[in-house]
Structures are given as structure tokens and as C-alpha cells.
PDB file of C-alpha atoms in Angstrom:
ATOM      1  CA  MET A 725     118.398 -25.717  69.315  1.00  0.00           C
ATOM      2  CA  LYS A 726     117.696 -26.557  65.652  1.00  0.00           C
ATOM      3  CA  LYS A 727     117.794 -30.298  66.347  1.00  0.00           C
ATOM      4  CA  LEU A 728     115.370 -29.969  69.250  1.00  0.00           C
ATOM      5  CA  MET A 729     112.938 -27.897  67.176  1.00  0.00           C
ATOM      6  CA  LYS A 730     113.179 -30.449  64.358  1.00  0.00           C
ATOM      7  CA  ASN A 731     112.467 -33.307  66.796  1.00  0.00           C
ATOM      8  CA  LEU A 732     109.470 -31.401  68.142  1.00  0.00           C
ATOM      9  CA  MET A 733     107.996 -30.915  64.696  1.00  0.00           C
ATOM     10  CA  GLU A 734     108.630 -34.574  63.768  1.00  0.00           C
ATOM     11  CA  LEU A 735     106.800 -35.720  66.904  1.00  0.00           C
ATOM     12  CA  LEU A 736     103.852 -33.437  66.139  1.00  0.00           C
ATOM     13  CA  ILE A 737     103.694 -34.692  62.540  1.00  0.00           C
ATOM     14  CA  GLU A 738     103.794 -38.335  63.713  1.00  0.00           C
ATOM     15  CA  GLU A 739     101.034 -37.569  66.202  1.00  0.00           C
ATOM     16  CA  GLU A 740      98.895 -36.087  63.419  1.00  0.00           C
ATOM     17  CA  LYS A 741      99.564 -39.152  61.280  1.00  0.00           C
ATOM     18  CA  GLN A 742      98.552 -41.443  64.162  1.00  0.00           C
ATOM     19  CA  ASN A 743      95.397 -39.428  64.825  1.00  0.00           C
ATOM     20  CA  PHE A 744      94.443 -39.512  61.147  1.00  0.00           C
ATOM     21  CA  PRO A 745      93.568 -43.260  60.954  1.00  0.00           C
ATOM     22  CA  LEU A 746      91.439 -42.838  64.086  1.00  0.00           C
ATOM     23  CA  GLU A 747      89.485 -40.069  62.379  1.00  0.00           C
ATOM     24  CA  ARG A 748      89.226 -42.259  59.290  1.00  0.00           C
ATOM     25  CA  GLU A 749      87.801 -45.140  61.358  1.00  0.00           C
ATOM     26  CA  ILE A 750      85.301 -42.796  63.014  1.00  0.00           C
ATOM     27  CA  ALA A 751      84.271 -41.512  59.593  1.00  0.00           C
ATOM     28  CA  ASN A 752      83.876 -45.105  58.337  1.00  0.00           C
ATOM     29  CA  ASN A 753      81.824 -45.997  61.418  1.00  0.00           C
ATOM     30  CA  LYS A 754      79.655 -42.984  60.777  1.00  0.00           C
ATOM     31  CA  GLY A 755      79.288 -44.171  57.210  1.00  0.00           C
ATOM     32  CA  VAL A 756      77.456 -47.351  58.397  1.00  0.00           C
ATOM     33  CA  LEU A 757      73.767 -46.473  58.366  1.00  0.00           C
ATOM     34  CA  GLY A 758      71.165 -47.965  60.666  1.00  0.00           C
ATOM     35  CA  GLY A 759      67.690 -49.129  59.852  1.00  0.00           C
ATOM     36  CA  ASN A 760      66.016 -45.710  60.080  1.00  0.00           C
ATOM     37  CA  GLU A 761      69.073 -43.628  58.968  1.00  0.00           C
ATOM     38  CA  VAL A 762      69.357 -41.875  55.624  1.00  0.00           C
ATOM     39  CA  ALA A 763      72.600 -41.043  53.822  1.00  0.00           C
ATOM     40  CA  SER A 764      73.310 -37.319  53.543  1.00  0.00           C
ATOM     41  CA  GLU A 765      75.859 -35.169  51.719  1.00  0.00           C
ATOM     42  CA  GLU A 766      77.695 -34.408  54.976  1.00  0.00           C
ATOM     43  CA  ASP A 767      78.373 -38.131  55.565  1.00  0.00           C
ATOM     44  CA  SER A 768      79.805 -38.518  52.072  1.00  0.00           C
ATOM     45  CA  ILE A 769      82.625 -36.110  52.824  1.00  0.00           C
ATOM     46  CA  GLU A 770      85.939 -37.984  53.039  1.00  0.00           C
ATOM     47  CA  LEU A 771      88.965 -36.963  54.999  1.00  0.00           C
ATOM     48  CA  VAL A 772      92.230 -36.316  53.181  1.00  0.00           C
ATOM     49  CA  ALA A 773      95.501 -37.626  54.576  1.00  0.00           C
ATOM     50  CA  PRO A 774      97.787 -34.782  55.695  1.00  0.00           C
ATOM     51  CA  SER A 775     100.970 -36.605  54.636  1.00  0.00           C
ATOM     52  CA  ALA A 776     101.784 -34.235  51.745  1.00  0.00           C
ATOM     53  CA  GLU A 777     100.917 -31.208  53.869  1.00  0.00           C
ATOM     54  CA  ALA A 778     103.109 -32.563  56.669  1.00  0.00           C
ATOM     55  CA  ASP A 779     106.029 -33.012  54.262  1.00  0.00           C
ATOM     56  CA  LYS A 780     105.522 -29.480  52.951  1.00  0.00           C
ATOM     57  CA  SER A 781     105.308 -28.100  56.465  1.00  0.00           C
ATOM     58  CA  GLU A 782     108.552 -29.951  57.323  1.00  0.00           C
ATOM     59  CA  ASP A 783     110.319 -28.315  54.377  1.00  0.00           C
ATOM     60  CA  ASN A 784     108.877 -24.925  55.262  1.00  0.00           C
ATOM     61  CA  ILE A 785     109.966 -25.257  58.870  1.00  0.00           C
ATOM     62  CA  GLU A 786     113.547 -25.938  57.815  1.00  0.00           C
ATOM     63  CA  GLU A 787     113.468 -22.828  55.631  1.00  0.00           C
ATOM     64  CA  ARG A 788     111.976 -20.567  58.288  1.00  0.00           C
ATOM     65  CA  PRO A 789     114.195 -17.807  59.669  1.00  0.00           C
ATOM     66  CA  MET A 790     115.275 -17.393  63.243  1.00  0.00           C
ATOM     67  CA  LYS A 791     112.654 -14.713  63.938  1.00  0.00           C
ATOM     68  CA  LYS A 792     109.667 -17.068  63.440  1.00  0.00           C
ATOM     69  CA  ARG A 793     110.937 -19.806  65.765  1.00  0.00           C
ATOM     70  CA  ARG A 794     109.734 -17.950  68.840  1.00  0.00           C
ATOM     71  CA  LYS A 795     106.157 -17.858  67.463  1.00  0.00           C
ATOM     72  CA  LEU A 796     106.377 -21.568  66.619  1.00  0.00           C
ATOM     73  CA  GLN A 797     107.580 -22.389  70.140  1.00  0.00           C
ATOM     74  CA  ARG A 798     104.689 -20.410  71.618  1.00  0.00           C
ATOM     75  CA  SER A 799     102.136 -22.215  69.420  1.00  0.00           C
ATOM     76  CA  LEU A 800     103.673 -25.595  70.350  1.00  0.00           C
ATOM     77  CA  ALA A 801     103.571 -24.702  74.028  1.00  0.00           C
ATOM     78  CA  SER A 802      99.889 -23.658  73.778  1.00  0.00           C
ATOM     79  CA  GLU A 803      99.037 -26.926  71.989  1.00  0.00           C
ATOM     80  CA  VAL A 804     100.836 -28.948  74.666  1.00  0.00           C
ATOM     81  CA  VAL A 805      99.015 -27.048  77.426  1.00  0.00           C
ATOM     82  CA  ASP A 806      95.640 -27.702  75.735  1.00  0.00           C
ATOM     83  CA  ARG A 807      96.438 -31.402  75.394  1.00  0.00           C
ATOM     84  CA  ARG A 808      97.523 -31.644  79.002  1.00  0.00           C
ATOM     85  CA  ALA A 809      94.278 -29.988  80.091  1.00  0.00           C
ATOM     86  CA  ARG A 810      92.267 -32.470  78.025  1.00  0.00           C
ATOM     87  CA  LEU A 811      94.221 -35.430  79.396  1.00  0.00           C
ATOM     88  CA  ARG A 812      93.806 -34.197  82.960  1.00  0.00           C
ATOM     89  CA  ALA A 813      90.070 -33.729  82.419  1.00  0.00           C
ATOM     90  CA  ARG A 814      89.867 -37.278  81.094  1.00  0.00           C
ATOM     91  CA  ARG A 815      92.063 -38.690  83.871  1.00  0.00           C
ATOM     92  CA  LEU A 816      89.818 -37.135  86.517  1.00  0.00           C
ATOM     93  CA  VAL A 817      87.074 -39.577  85.469  1.00  0.00           C
ATOM     94  CA  PRO A 818      88.142 -43.171  86.352  1.00  0.00           C
ATOM     95  CA  THR A 819      87.934 -45.925  83.766  1.00  0.00           C
ATOM     96  CA  ARG A 820      85.300 -47.848  85.745  1.00  0.00           C
ATOM     97  CA  MET A 821      82.976 -44.863  85.765  1.00  0.00           C
ATOM     98  CA  ARG A 822      83.621 -44.371  82.063  1.00  0.00           C
ATOM     99  CA  THR A 823      82.821 -47.987  81.266  1.00  0.00           C
ATOM    100  CA  ALA A 824      79.775 -47.861  83.559  1.00  0.00           C
ATOM    101  CA  SER A 825      78.529 -44.715  81.848  1.00  0.00           C
ATOM    102  CA  MET A 826      79.124 -46.304  78.445  1.00  0.00           C
ATOM    103  CA  HIS A 827      77.244 -49.454  79.515  1.00  0.00           C
ATOM    104  CA  SER A 828      74.341 -47.361  80.785  1.00  0.00           C
ATOM    105  CA  TYR A 829      74.429 -45.433  77.517  1.00  0.00           C
ATOM    106  CA  MET A 830      74.359 -48.740  75.637  1.00  0.00           C
ATOM    107  CA  ARG A 831      71.401 -49.945  77.724  1.00  0.00           C
ATOM    108  CA  ASP A 832      69.528 -46.714  77.020  1.00  0.00           C
ATOM    109  CA  ALA A 833      70.338 -47.043  73.324  1.00  0.00           C
ATOM    110  CA  ARG A 834      69.141 -50.644  73.321  1.00  0.00           C
ATOM    111  CA  THR A 835      65.894 -49.696  75.064  1.00  0.00           C
ATOM    112  CA  GLU A 836      65.386 -46.928  72.518  1.00  0.00           C
ATOM    113  CA  ASP A 837      66.077 -49.416  69.733  1.00  0.00           C
ATOM    114  CA  GLU A 838      63.593 -51.838  71.276  1.00  0.00           C
ATOM    115  CA  TRP A 839      60.966 -49.133  71.542  1.00  0.00           C
ATOM    116  CA  SER A 840      61.638 -48.044  67.989  1.00  0.00           C
ATOM    117  CA  SER A 841      61.608 -51.673  66.791  1.00  0.00           C
ATOM    118  CA  GLU A 842      58.040 -51.974  68.035  1.00  0.00           C
ATOM    119  CA  TRP A 843      57.060 -49.285  65.614  1.00  0.00           C
ATOM    120  CA  LEU A 844      59.159 -50.673  62.769  1.00  0.00           C
ATOM    121  CA  PRO A 845      57.858 -53.268  60.364  1.00  0.00           C
ATOM    122  CA  LEU A 846      58.913 -56.871  60.820  1.00  0.00           C
ATOM    123  CA  ASP A 847      60.832 -56.896  57.535  1.00  0.00           C
ATOM    124  CA  VAL A 848      63.524 -54.486  58.850  1.00  0.00           C
ATOM    125  CA  PRO A 849      66.520 -56.423  60.277  1.00  0.00           C
ATOM    126  CA  MET A 850      67.965 -55.559  63.709  1.00  0.00           C
ATOM    127  CA  ASP A 851      71.552 -56.497  62.836  1.00  0.00           C
ATOM    128  CA  ASP A 852      72.522 -52.868  62.238  1.00  0.00           C
ATOM    129  CA  HIS A 853      71.712 -51.907  65.821  1.00  0.00           C
ATOM    130  CA  LEU A 854      73.699 -54.854  67.147  1.00  0.00           C
ATOM    131  CA  GLU A 855      76.679 -53.870  64.992  1.00  0.00           C
ATOM    132  CA  GLU A 856      76.496 -50.300  66.289  1.00  0.00           C
ATOM    133  CA  GLY A 857      76.515 -51.592  69.879  1.00  0.00           C
ATOM    134  CA  GLU A 858      79.551 -53.769  69.182  1.00  0.00           C
ATOM    135  CA  GLU A 859      81.373 -50.856  67.542  1.00  0.00           C
ATOM    136  CA  ARG A 860      80.661 -48.665  70.560  1.00  0.00           C
ATOM    137  CA  GLU A 861      82.010 -51.349  72.878  1.00  0.00           C
ATOM    138  CA  ASP A 862      85.169 -51.540  70.738  1.00  0.00           C
ATOM    139  CA  GLU A 863      85.506 -47.769  70.974  1.00  0.00           C
ATOM    140  CA  THR A 864      85.213 -47.890  74.779  1.00  0.00           C
ATOM    141  CA  GLU A 865      87.917 -50.571  74.893  1.00  0.00           C
ATOM    142  CA  THR A 866      90.273 -48.615  72.606  1.00  0.00           C
ATOM    143  CA  GLU A 867      89.745 -45.316  74.476  1.00  0.00           C
ATOM    144  CA  PRO A 868      92.199 -46.000  77.358  1.00  0.00           C
ATOM    145  CA  LEU A 869      94.869 -47.200  74.901  1.00  0.00           C
ATOM    146  CA  GLU A 870      94.478 -44.023  72.853  1.00  0.00           C
ATOM    147  CA  LEU A 871      94.604 -41.941  76.015  1.00  0.00           C
ATOM    148  CA  ASN A 872      97.802 -43.709  77.092  1.00  0.00           C
ATOM    149  CA  LYS A 873      99.364 -43.084  73.666  1.00  0.00           C
ATOM    150  CA  LEU A 874      98.375 -39.423  73.793  1.00  0.00           C
ATOM    151  CA  ALA A 875      99.764 -39.151  77.326  1.00  0.00           C
ATOM    152  CA  VAL A 876     103.105 -40.690  76.275  1.00  0.00           C
ATOM    153  CA  GLU A 877     103.350 -38.439  73.211  1.00  0.00           C
ATOM    154  CA  SER A 878     102.402 -35.339  75.178  1.00  0.00           C
ATOM    155  CA  ASN A 879     104.991 -36.252  77.825  1.00  0.00           C
ATOM    156  CA  SER A 880     107.690 -36.608  75.155  1.00  0.00           C
ATOM    157  CA  VAL A 881     106.721 -33.260  73.641  1.00  0.00           C
ATOM    158  CA  GLU A 882     106.721 -31.706  77.107  1.00  0.00           C
ATOM    159  CA  GLU A 883     110.181 -33.142  77.785  1.00  0.00           C
ATOM    160  CA  LEU A 884     111.510 -31.665  74.548  1.00  0.00           C
ATOM    161  CA  LEU A 885     109.898 -28.330  75.321  1.00  0.00           C
ATOM    162  CA  GLY A 886     111.377 -28.502  78.807  1.00  0.00           C
ATOM    163  CA  ARG A 887     114.811 -29.125  77.333  1.00  0.00           C
ATOM    164  CA  VAL A 888     114.412 -26.200  74.928  1.00  0.00           C
ATOM    165  CA  VAL A 889     113.261 -23.903  77.720  1.00  0.00           C
ATOM    166  CA  ALA A 890     116.064 -25.151  79.995  1.00  0.00           C
ATOM    167  CA  GLU A 891     118.666 -24.498  77.295  1.00  0.00           C
ATOM    168  CA  GLU A 892     117.294 -21.007  76.728  1.00  0.00           C
ATOM    169  CA  TRP A 893     117.357 -20.347  80.466  1.00  0.00           C
ATOM    170  CA  ASP A 894     120.927 -21.664  80.629  1.00  0.00           C
ATOM    171  CA  GLU A 895     121.974 -19.354  77.797  1.00  0.00           C
ATOM    172  CA  GLN A 896     120.293 -16.365  79.438  1.00  0.00           C
ATOM    173  CA  LEU A 897     121.820 -17.306  82.787  1.00  0.00           C
ATOM    174  CA  TRP A 898     125.251 -17.614  81.192  1.00  0.00           C
ATOM    175  CA  VAL A 899     124.874 -14.166  79.617  1.00  0.00           C
ATOM    176  CA  LYS A 900     123.741 -12.703  82.933  1.00  0.00           C
ATOM    177  CA  GLU A 901     126.661 -14.354  84.726  1.00  0.00           C
ATOM    178  CA  LEU A 902     129.072 -12.804  82.227  1.00  0.00           C
ATOM    179  CA  GLU A 903     127.448  -9.415  82.753  1.00  0.00           C
ATOM    180  CA  CYS A 904     127.692  -9.864  86.529  1.00  0.00           C
ATOM    181  CA  ALA A 905     131.361 -10.850  86.230  1.00  0.00           C
ATOM    182  CA  GLU A 906     132.054  -7.744  84.146  1.00  0.00           C
ATOM    183  CA  LEU A 907     130.192  -5.607  86.671  1.00  0.00           C
ATOM    184  CA  TRP A 908     132.209  -7.146  89.510  1.00  0.00           C
ATOM    185  CA  ARG A 909     135.434  -6.414  87.644  1.00  0.00           C
ATOM    186  CA  SER A 910     134.391  -2.833  87.002  1.00  0.00           C
ATOM    187  CA  LEU A 911     133.338  -2.518  90.647  1.00  0.00           C
ATOM    188  CA  LEU A 912     136.734  -3.789  91.821  1.00  0.00           C
ATOM    189  CA  ASP A 913     138.453  -1.352  89.466  1.00  0.00           C
ATOM    190  CA  GLU A 914     136.296   1.473  90.811  1.00  0.00           C
ATOM    191  CA  LYS A 915     137.119   0.464  94.378  1.00  0.00           C
ATOM    192  CA  TYR A 916     140.842   0.406  93.572  1.00  0.00           C
ATOM    193  CA  ILE A 917     140.602   3.831  91.923  1.00  0.00           C
ATOM    194  CA  HIS A 918     138.592   5.137  94.894  1.00  0.00           C
ATOM    195  CA  LYS A 919     141.213   3.919  97.374  1.00  0.00           C
ATOM    196  CA  LYS A 920     143.968   5.400  95.249  1.00  0.00           C
ATOM    197  CA  LYS A 921     142.162   8.739  95.141  1.00  0.00           C
ATOM    198  CA  GLU A 922     141.641   8.627  98.910  1.00  0.00           C
ATOM    199  CA  ILE A 923     145.388   8.083  99.431  1.00  0.00           C
ATOM    200  CA  GLU A 924     146.137  10.936  97.029  1.00  0.00           C
ATOM    201  CA  CYS A 925     143.665  13.162  98.870  1.00  0.00           C
ATOM    202  CA  LYS A 926     145.335  12.311 102.182  1.00  0.00           C
ATOM    203  CA  ASP A 927     148.732  13.177 100.691  1.00  0.00           C
ATOM    204  CA  LEU A 928     147.305  16.435  99.374  1.00  0.00           C
ATOM    205  CA  LEU A 929     145.877  17.269 102.795  1.00  0.00           C
ATOM    206  CA  VAL A 930     149.301  16.664 104.356  1.00  0.00           C
ATOM    207  CA  ASP A 931     150.896  18.878 101.713  1.00  0.00           C
ATOM    208  CA  ILE A 932     148.284  21.571 102.335  1.00  0.00           C
ATOM    209  CA  ASN A 933     148.948  21.474 106.075  1.00  0.00           C
ATOM    210  CA  ASN A 934     152.686  21.694 105.466  1.00  0.00           C
ATOM    211  CA  ALA A 935     152.145  24.575 103.074  1.00  0.00           C
ATOM    212  CA  GLN A 936     150.028  26.393 105.669  1.00  0.00           C
ATOM    213  CA  LYS A 937     152.777  25.946 108.247  1.00  0.00           C
ATOM    214  CA  VAL A 938     155.345  27.283 105.785  1.00  0.00           C
ATOM    215  CA  ILE A 939     153.086  30.240 105.024  1.00  0.00           C
ATOM    216  CA  VAL A 940     152.805  31.054 108.727  1.00  0.00           C
ATOM    217  CA  GLU A 941     156.579  30.895 109.112  1.00  0.00           C
ATOM    218  CA  LEU A 942     157.085  33.091 106.065  1.00  0.00           C
ATOM    219  CA  ARG A 943     154.624  35.614 107.403  1.00  0.00           C
ATOM    220  CA  GLY A 944     156.618  35.790 110.664  1.00  0.00           C
ATOM    221  CA  THR A 945     159.910  36.303 108.860  1.00  0.00           C
ATOM    222  CA  LEU A 946     158.306  38.917 106.615  1.00  0.00           C
ATOM    223  CA  GLU A 947     157.031  40.813 109.627  1.00  0.00           C
ATOM    224  CA  LEU A 948     160.492  40.776 111.179  1.00  0.00           C
ATOM    225  CA  LEU A 949     162.089  41.989 107.964  1.00  0.00           C
ATOM    226  CA  ARG A 950     159.513  44.759 107.641  1.00  0.00           C
ATOM    227  CA  LYS A 951     160.210  45.975 111.159  1.00  0.00           C
ATOM    228  CA  GLY A 952     163.987  45.925 110.531  1.00  0.00           C
ATOM    229  CA  PHE A 953     163.518  47.812 107.260  1.00  0.00           C
ATOM    230  CA  GLU A 954     161.391  50.418 108.988  1.00  0.00           C
ATOM    231  CA  ARG A 955     164.085  50.891 111.567  1.00  0.00           C
ATOM    232  CA  LYS A 956     166.756  51.262 108.926  1.00  0.00           C
ATOM    233  CA  PHE A 957     164.555  53.655 106.952  1.00  0.00           C
ATOM    234  CA  LYS A 958     163.969  55.898 109.997  1.00  0.00           C
ATOM    235  CA  ARG A 959     167.725  56.392 110.598  1.00  0.00           C
ATOM    236  CA  PRO A 960     168.418  58.348 107.404  1.00  0.00           C
ATOM    237  CA  GLU A 961     165.436  60.548 108.122  1.00  0.00           C
ATOM    238  CA  GLU A 962     166.820  61.319 111.541  1.00  0.00           C
ATOM    239  CA  LEU A 963     170.227  62.048 110.020  1.00  0.00           C
ATOM    240  CA  THR A 964     168.755  64.370 107.415  1.00  0.00           C
ATOM    241  CA  ALA A 965     166.805  66.194 110.118  1.00  0.00           C
ATOM    242  CA  ASN A 966     169.959  66.627 112.189  1.00  0.00           C
ATOM    243  CA  LEU A 967     171.850  67.935 109.144  1.00  0.00           C
ATOM    244  CA  ALA A 968     169.074  70.399 108.396  1.00  0.00           C
ATOM    245  CA  ALA A 969     169.172  71.687 111.976  1.00  0.00           C
ATOM    246  CA  ARG A 970     172.934  72.048 111.811  1.00  0.00           C
ATOM    247  CA  ASP A 971     172.712  73.933 108.532  1.00  0.00           C
ATOM    248  CA  GLN A 972     170.190  76.301 110.046  1.00  0.00           C
ATOM    249  CA  LEU A 973     172.491  77.024 112.989  1.00  0.00           C
ATOM    250  CA  HIS A 974     175.410  77.579 110.645  1.00  0.00           C
ATOM    251  CA  VAL A 975     173.347  80.030 108.605  1.00  0.00           C
ATOM    252  CA  THR A 976     172.363  82.000 111.687  1.00  0.00           C
ATOM    253  CA  LYS A 977     175.961  82.088 112.806  1.00  0.00           C
ATOM    254  CA  LEU A 978     177.100  83.385 109.424  1.00  0.00           C
ATOM    255  CA  ALA A 979     174.402  86.071 109.458  1.00  0.00           C
ATOM    256  CA  SER A 980     175.478  87.281 112.917  1.00  0.00           C
ATOM    257  CA  ARG A 981     179.102  87.433 111.843  1.00  0.00           C
ATOM    258  CA  ALA A 982     178.209  89.395 108.716  1.00  0.00           C
ATOM    259  CA  LYS A 983     176.394  91.983 110.855  1.00  0.00           C
ATOM    260  CA  GLU A 984     179.396  92.231 113.127  1.00  0.00           C
ATOM    261  CA  LEU A 985     181.665  92.887 110.163  1.00  0.00           C
ATOM    262  CA  VAL A 986     179.361  95.576 108.865  1.00  0.00           C
ATOM    263  CA  ASP A 987     179.307  97.265 112.279  1.00  0.00           C
ATOM    264  CA  CYS A 988     183.085  97.142 112.470  1.00  0.00           C
ATOM    265  CA  LYS A 989     183.451  98.853 109.099  1.00  0.00           C
ATOM    266  CA  ALA A 990     181.001 101.526 110.057  1.00  0.00           C
ATOM    267  CA  VAL A 991     182.987 102.452 113.155  1.00  0.00           C
TER     268      VAL A 991
END
């Protein structure tokens, strides 16, 4: 990742360095004054080469922390998208139409120069206008080459950005695959535990059914024992009742005999 980001920044810095001489040439061409033009303070402004700033930015980029790399990637992506939009807008217009429009523009400029030359004095030379026309023709010839260079550079930057994005997607996909594998393992463990619990529940149901059967059998035996105990408990009661009746008869017999004895003594 660090190497790819470094390559991206080096390509952008080289692109700025290549664009700088073009801006310098445009500024120099603007510096050439025509017959009726006057030098101003705005034209005297010179461009400064961004080589030192580029070196400083390179050092700063190496020292940046991991948190700021996302912002840098977003800015690079937005710059690449803007450049692609510009290149597409330029590619939509064919080169023949561009050259034709430039030639028509040159013809209009020449007619304007001719009309203005009628009003100019004869002492003013017309070489400046001819030089401007030649410079414009050179610019029209160099435009497709510059566009091709920009297209190649933008494609290389896009390829690097694509690699960076692909690597990030691969890392995220790898992390997600690991998470999915862990989830599958946990799911298999849960399924195994669920099956084990189902088997245990089935065993418990069998044990419960067996216990219910045993309870029913025990209730039957308990009922039989209770009936036998009641029978055995009723027998002593019957015996005690019989003994009480016998005692009562014996008492009555003794009482009758005592009366008989008393009567015998009285006689």
C-alpha cells in the first residue's frame, strides 16, 4: 500500500512538472505584445517552478500518518475523475473539427487584423500579427500531443488507483471471508449442540415415560397393600368386640349366680 501511494504521488508530481513548462510557454507567448497591445502589470507576473514545493510535499507525504491517507486517496480520485471528464469532453470533438475551428478562428483574426491595419499608420509593422498566427498554429499542432500525454498519464494514475482499490477490496473480502468461516464454524457447533440436546431430550422423554409406568405400578401395589392392611386391621377390632361380648355374658352369669347364693342363704 505504501509503495502504491508513493508511486501515485510521484506520478502526480511529474505531471505537475510536465505541465509547468507548458504554462511557462503560454506565459512567454502572452508576453509577446502586438502592434496595438500595451504591457500591463498582470502580464509581468512570472510563474514560479513548483519543484521545491513538490519536494517538500513528497517529504510531508512520507511523514503523514495512516489516518490522512484516506483523505489523500479521495482527493486523488476526485482529481482523476475531473481529468477524465476533461479528456472525454475534448475527445468528443474530433481533431478535424478542432483544426477547422482553429483555422476559421485564424481567418477571423486575420480579417480583424486587416481591418485594424487599415486604421493603423503605415509605419507600424505587421510582423507581430504574423508571429501570433504562427504561434497559434503551433499550439493547435501541439494540442493533440499534449492530450495524448495527459491521457496516458491519467490512465497510469487510474491503473494505480484501481490497484489500490482492488487491494483494499481484497483485504476487506479476506476479512469478510474469515468472519464467514468463523460464523460457519460456530453454526456447525451450534447444530452439533442442538442435535446433542435433542438426543438428550429424547432420552429424558423415554426416562419420563418409564418413570410414569413405574409410578402406575407402584400405585397399584400400594392400593393392594392398603386393602390388605385394612383387612388385617379389621380382624383385631372384631376380636376385641367378641371379647367384650363374652365378658358381658360372663358378668351377667356371675351376677345371676350371686343372687342365687344370696337366696340360698336366706332360706
